[in-house]
Each structure stands twice: as structure tokens, then as C-alpha cells.
Amino acid sequence: MATPSFDLNDLKRRMQGALNSLKHDLGSLRTGRASPSLLDPIQVDAYGAAMSMAQVATISVPEPRLLSVSVWDRGMVAAVEKAIRESDLGLNPMTEGQTIRLRIPEMNEQRRKEMVKVAHKYAEEARVAVRHVRRDGLDLLKKLEKEGAISQDDEKRQADQVQKATDQHIAEVDQTLVAKEKEIMQV
């Protein structure tokens, strides 16, 4: 079996993946403003399979507090409306032909605080994912040093680089969280 080699760029790519996942999760959080990504988690029962909203309709934002969902197939309008109504987003769809309008209600203070808690949970999951990547990298470095593939000095120097990359990505997670928290709490 070939000995695995250490690749700092691969570790950074995996850490960036955790950050991208956080941004996607935060994008689907309701902030009181209309955003097409708000409907990303909704699955529509279409043609005998669960499909994402983007696969059956076009989502647009004609006004800051209004989403417009243009369903492509007239027969799917009822299924899309049902999926939106049954989601836990608290949205009330109004159907006009093949277009469904979703007014985004004003969020109260308690709901905003709940959303901030969810955002913090997503950020902590991202931090944990980044730390797991760091652990994998450090374990590989220790293994390579133990096998004699790299010197102790190289192991120490590369471990410092892994820690710097980890610190940088965790700082980005924190910045993303602060920006989202500010957006959620804005009235």
C-alpha cells in the first residue's frame, strides 16, 4: 500500500468546503427579506419523486418582501402550493394561475432570536468540520514523521501551516456568522 502524502492545499479545499456549506445553510435561513434560497429546502412531490423547488419552478424576487414562484407545469401548481404550505417556513401561498406569490411576513423579536440560535448552531457545525480536517492533517503528519517519511522539523513546520489555515477558516466562519446575525436582527 502506498504511503499517503501530505497536501496542504487539499486540507484548505476541505476547510473551504465546510465554509461553503455554512454559507449555503445560512442562505436558507429566513431573515425577513425575500430570497430565492429561502425555498431551497422545500421538496415537491412531482411525477412520483421528491424534487427541489428549482426543478419545477422559477423563483424570483419582484419586491424586497415578496417571492414569486412561476410553476412550469400547470398540473404541478397544487403540489408546489402544498409543499410550501407544509414547510415549516410559515409562508402562506397565494395562487394566481401558474404563479404563486409568497409574502414574507415581518419577523418578531422572539423569532429573530430563534433564527440567530439556528445560525450559531450552523456556525458551530462548520467550526467542528474545519477542526476535523485539521485533526486529519495533523494525524497524517504524525504518521509520516513516525514512518520516517518527513523529518521532525518538517512535521512541526507543516503542522504550524495547518494550524494557520484552520485559524483563518474559523475566522471566516465567525465573520460570516456575524454578518448573518446582523442581517437577521435588522428590522
Coordinates of N, CA, C and O in Angstrom, one line a residue, residues 41-133:
P41 N -34.8 24.3 0.8 CA -35.0 23.1 1.5 C -36.3 22.4 1.2 O -36.6 21.2 1.5
I42 N -37.2 23.1 0.5 CA -38.6 22.5 0.2 C -38.5 21.5 -0.9 O -37.9 21.8 -2.0
Q43 N -39.1 20.3 -0.7 CA -39.1 19.3 -1.7 C -40.6 19.1 -2.1 O -41.5 19.1 -1.3
V44 N -40.8 19.1 -3.5 CA -42.1 19.0 -4.1 C -42.3 17.5 -4.5 O -41.4 17.0 -5.2
D45 N -43.5 17.0 -4.2 CA -43.8 15.6 -4.7 C -44.2 15.8 -6.2 O -45.4 16.1 -6.4
A46 N -43.3 15.6 -7.1 CA -43.6 15.8 -8.5 C -43.3 14.5 -9.3 O -42.2 14.0 -9.2
Y47 N -44.3 14.1 -10.1 CA -44.1 13.0 -11.0 C -43.6 11.7 -10.3 O -42.7 11.0 -10.8
G48 N -44.1 11.5 -9.1 CA -43.7 10.3 -8.3 C -42.4 10.4 -7.6 O -41.9 9.4 -7.1
A49 N -41.7 11.5 -7.6 CA -40.4 11.7 -6.9 C -40.4 13.0 -6.2 O -41.1 14.0 -6.5
A50 N -39.5 13.1 -5.2 CA -39.3 14.3 -4.5 C -38.3 15.2 -5.2 O -37.2 14.7 -5.5
M51 N -38.7 16.4 -5.6 CA -37.8 17.3 -6.4 C -37.7 18.6 -5.7 O -38.6 19.0 -5.0
S52 N -36.6 19.2 -5.9 CA -36.4 20.6 -5.3 C -37.3 21.6 -6.0 O -37.7 21.4 -7.2
M53 N -37.5 22.7 -5.4 CA -38.4 23.7 -5.9 C -37.8 24.2 -7.3 O -38.5 24.5 -8.2
A54 N -36.5 24.4 -7.3 CA -35.8 24.9 -8.5 C -36.0 24.0 -9.8 O -35.8 24.4 -10.9
Q55 N -36.4 22.7 -9.5 CA -36.5 21.7 -10.6 C -37.9 21.8 -11.2 O -38.2 21.2 -12.3
V56 N -38.9 22.5 -10.6 CA -40.2 22.5 -11.1 C -40.7 24.0 -11.3 O -41.8 24.1 -11.8
A57 N -40.0 25.0 -10.9 CA -40.5 26.3 -11.0 C -39.3 27.3 -11.0 O -38.2 27.0 -10.7
T58 N -39.6 28.5 -11.5 CA -38.7 29.6 -11.5 C -39.0 30.5 -10.3 O -40.2 30.9 -10.1
I59 N -38.0 30.9 -9.5 CA -38.3 31.7 -8.3 C -37.6 33.0 -8.5 O -36.5 33.1 -8.8
S60 N -38.4 34.1 -8.3 CA -37.9 35.4 -8.5 C -38.3 36.3 -7.3 O -39.2 35.9 -6.5
V61 N -37.7 37.5 -7.2 CA -37.9 38.4 -6.1 C -38.4 39.7 -6.7 O -37.5 40.6 -6.9
P62 N -39.7 39.9 -7.0 CA -40.1 41.2 -7.5 C -40.1 42.4 -6.6 O -39.9 43.5 -7.0
E63 N -40.2 42.1 -5.3 CA -40.2 43.1 -4.3 C -39.3 42.6 -3.1 O -39.2 41.4 -2.9
P64 N -38.8 43.5 -2.2 CA -38.0 43.0 -1.1 C -38.7 42.0 -0.2 O -38.0 41.2 0.5
R65 N -40.0 42.1 -0.1 CA -40.7 41.2 0.9 C -41.7 40.3 0.1 O -42.7 39.8 0.7
L66 N -41.4 39.9 -1.1 CA -42.3 39.1 -1.9 C -41.5 38.1 -2.8 O -40.5 38.5 -3.4
L67 N -41.9 36.9 -2.8 CA -41.3 35.9 -3.7 C -42.4 35.5 -4.7 O -43.5 35.4 -4.4
S68 N -42.0 35.3 -5.9 CA -42.8 34.9 -7.0 C -42.3 33.6 -7.5 O -41.2 33.4 -7.9
V69 N -43.2 32.5 -7.5 CA -42.8 31.2 -7.9 C -43.7 30.9 -9.2 O -44.9 30.7 -9.1
S70 N -43.0 30.8 -10.3 CA -43.7 30.5 -11.6 C -43.5 29.0 -11.9 O -42.4 28.6 -12.3
V71 N -44.6 28.3 -11.7 CA -44.5 26.8 -11.9 C -44.6 26.6 -13.4 O -45.4 27.1 -14.1
W72 N -43.7 25.7 -13.9 CA -43.6 25.4 -15.3 C -44.8 24.6 -15.8 O -45.3 24.8 -16.9
D73 N -45.2 23.6 -15.1 CA -46.3 22.7 -15.5 C -47.5 23.0 -14.7 O -47.6 23.0 -13.5
R74 N -48.6 23.4 -15.4 CA -49.9 23.8 -14.8 C -50.3 22.7 -13.8 O -50.9 23.0 -12.7
G75 N -50.1 21.4 -14.1 CA -50.5 20.3 -13.2 C -49.8 20.2 -11.9 O -50.2 19.6 -11.0
M76 N -48.7 20.9 -11.8 CA -47.8 20.9 -10.6 C -48.1 22.0 -9.6 O -47.6 22.0 -8.5
V77 N -49.0 23.0 -10.0 CA -49.2 24.1 -9.1 C -49.7 23.7 -7.8 O -49.2 24.2 -6.7
A78 N -50.7 22.8 -7.7 CA -51.2 22.3 -6.4 C -50.2 21.7 -5.6 O -50.1 21.9 -4.4
A79 N -49.3 20.9 -6.2 CA -48.3 20.2 -5.4 C -47.3 21.1 -4.9 O -46.8 21.0 -3.7
V80 N -46.9 22.2 -5.7 CA -45.9 23.2 -5.2 C -46.6 24.0 -4.0 O -45.9 24.2 -3.0
E81 N -47.8 24.4 -4.2 CA -48.5 25.1 -3.2 C -48.6 24.3 -1.9 O -48.3 24.8 -0.8
K82 N -48.9 23.0 -2.0 CA -49.0 22.1 -0.8 C -47.6 22.0 -0.1 O -47.5 22.1 1.1
A83 N -46.6 21.8 -0.9 CA -45.2 21.7 -0.3 C -44.8 23.0 0.4 O -44.2 22.9 1.5
I84 N -45.2 24.2 -0.1 CA -44.9 25.4 0.6 C -45.7 25.5 1.9 O -45.1 25.9 2.9
R85 N -46.9 25.2 1.8 CA -47.8 25.3 3.0 C -47.4 24.4 4.1 O -47.4 24.7 5.2
E86 N -46.9 23.1 3.7 CA -46.5 22.1 4.7 C -45.1 22.4 5.2 O -44.7 21.7 6.2
S87 N -44.3 23.2 4.6 CA -42.9 23.5 5.1 C -43.1 24.3 6.4 O -44.1 24.9 6.7
D88 N -42.0 24.3 7.2 CA -42.0 25.0 8.5 C -41.6 26.4 8.3 O -41.1 27.0 9.3
L89 N -41.7 27.0 7.1 CA -41.3 28.4 6.9 C -42.3 29.4 7.3 O -42.1 30.6 7.4
G90 N -43.6 29.0 7.5 CA -44.6 29.9 8.0 C -45.1 30.8 6.8 O -45.5 32.0 7.1
L91 N -45.0 30.4 5.6 CA -45.4 31.2 4.5 C -46.8 30.7 4.0 O -47.1 29.6 4.0
N92 N -47.6 31.7 3.5 CA -49.0 31.5 3.1 C -49.0 31.7 1.6 O -49.1 32.9 1.2
P93 N -49.0 30.7 0.7 CA -49.0 30.9 -0.7 C -50.4 31.4 -1.3 O -51.4 31.0 -0.8
M94 N -50.3 32.4 -2.2 CA -51.5 32.9 -2.9 C -51.3 32.6 -4.4 O -50.3 33.0 -5.0
T95 N -52.2 31.8 -5.0 CA -52.0 31.3 -6.3 C -52.8 32.1 -7.3 O -54.0 32.5 -7.1
E96 N -52.2 32.5 -8.4 CA -52.8 33.2 -9.5 C -52.4 32.5 -10.8 O -51.3 32.8 -11.3
G97 N -53.2 31.6 -11.2 CA -52.8 30.8 -12.4 C -51.6 29.9 -12.1 O -51.7 29.1 -11.2
Q98 N -50.5 30.1 -12.9 CA -49.3 29.3 -12.7 C -48.3 30.0 -11.8 O -47.2 29.5 -11.6
T99 N -48.7 31.1 -11.3 CA -47.8 31.9 -10.4 C -48.3 31.8 -9.0 O -49.4 32.0 -8.7
I100 N -47.3 31.6 -8.1 CA -47.6 31.5 -6.7 C -46.8 32.7 -6.0 O -45.6 32.8 -6.2
R101 N -47.6 33.5 -5.3 CA -46.9 34.7 -4.6 C -46.8 34.3 -3.1 O -47.7 33.9 -2.5
L102 N -45.6 34.7 -2.6 CA -45.4 34.4 -1.2 C -44.9 35.7 -0.5 O -43.8 36.2 -0.8
R103 N -45.8 36.3 0.3 CA -45.5 37.5 1.1 C -44.7 37.1 2.3 O -45.0 36.2 3.0
I104 N -43.5 37.7 2.5 CA -42.7 37.4 3.6 C -43.1 38.2 4.8 O -42.9 39.5 4.8
P105 N -43.7 37.6 5.8 CA -44.2 38.4 7.0 C -43.0 39.0 7.8 O -41.9 38.4 7.8
E106 N -43.3 40.0 8.5 CA -42.3 40.7 9.4 C -42.0 39.7 10.5 O -43.0 39.1 11.1
M107 N -40.8 39.5 10.9 CA -40.5 38.6 12.0 C -40.5 39.4 13.3 O -39.9 40.5 13.4
N108 N -41.0 38.8 14.3 CA -41.0 39.4 15.7 C -39.6 39.1 16.3 O -38.8 38.3 15.9
E109 N -39.4 39.8 17.5 CA -38.1 39.7 18.1 C -37.8 38.3 18.6 O -36.6 37.8 18.4
Q110 N -38.8 37.6 19.1 CA -38.5 36.2 19.5 C -38.1 35.3 18.4 O -37.2 34.5 18.5
R111 N -38.8 35.4 17.2 CA -38.4 34.6 16.0 C -37.0 35.0 15.5 O -36.3 34.1 15.1
R112 N -36.7 36.2 15.6 CA -35.3 36.6 15.2 C -34.3 36.0 16.1 O -33.3 35.5 15.6
K113 N -34.5 36.0 17.4 CA -33.6 35.3 18.3 C -33.4 33.8 18.0 O -32.4 33.3 18.1
E114 N -34.6 33.2 17.7 CA -34.5 31.8 17.4 C -33.7 31.5 16.1 O -32.9 30.6 16.1
M115 N -33.8 32.4 15.1 CA -33.1 32.3 13.9 C -31.6 32.5 14.2 O -30.7 31.8 13.6
V116 N -31.2 33.4 15.1 CA -29.8 33.6 15.4 C -29.3 32.4 16.1 O -28.1 32.0 15.8
K117 N -30.1 31.7 16.9 CA -29.6 30.5 17.6 C -29.3 29.4 16.5 O -28.3 28.7 16.6
V118 N -30.2 29.3 15.5 CA -30.0 28.3 14.5 C -28.7 28.7 13.7 O -27.9 27.8 13.4
A119 N -28.5 29.9 13.4 CA -27.3 30.4 12.7 C -26.1 30.0 13.5 O -25.1 29.5 13.0
H120 N -26.1 30.2 14.8 CA -25.0 29.8 15.7 C -24.7 28.3 15.6 O -23.6 27.9 15.6
K121 N -25.8 27.5 15.6 CA -25.6 26.1 15.5 C -25.0 25.7 14.2 O -24.0 24.9 14.2
Y122 N -25.4 26.3 13.1 CA -24.7 26.0 11.8 C -23.3 26.4 11.8 O -22.4 25.7 11.3
A123 N -23.0 27.6 12.4 CA -21.6 28.0 12.5 C -20.7 27.1 13.3 O -19.6 26.8 13.0
E124 N -21.3 26.6 14.4 CA -20.5 25.6 15.3 C -20.3 24.3 14.5 O -19.2 23.7 14.6
E125 N -21.3 23.9 13.7 CA -21.1 22.7 12.9 C -19.9 22.9 11.9 O -19.1 22.0 11.6
A126 N -19.9 24.1 11.3 CA -18.8 24.4 10.4 C -17.4 24.4 11.1 O -16.4 23.9 10.5
R127 N -17.4 25.0 12.3 CA -16.1 25.1 13.0 C -15.6 23.6 13.3 O -14.5 23.3 13.2
V128 N -16.6 22.8 13.7 CA -16.2 21.4 14.0 C -15.7 20.7 12.8 O -14.7 20.0 12.8
A129 N -16.3 20.9 11.6 CA -15.9 20.3 10.4 C -14.5 20.8 10.1 O -13.6 20.0 9.7
V130 N -14.2 22.1 10.2 CA -12.8 22.6 10.0 C -11.8 21.9 10.9 O -10.7 21.5 10.5
R131 N -12.2 21.8 12.2 CA -11.3 21.2 13.2 C -11.1 19.7 12.8 O -10.0 19.2 13.1
H132 N -12.1 19.0 12.3 CA -11.9 17.6 11.9 C -10.9 17.5 10.8 O -10.0 16.6 10.8
V133 N -10.9 18.5 9.8 CA -9.9 18.5 8.7 C -8.5 18.7 9.3 O -7.6 18.1 8.9

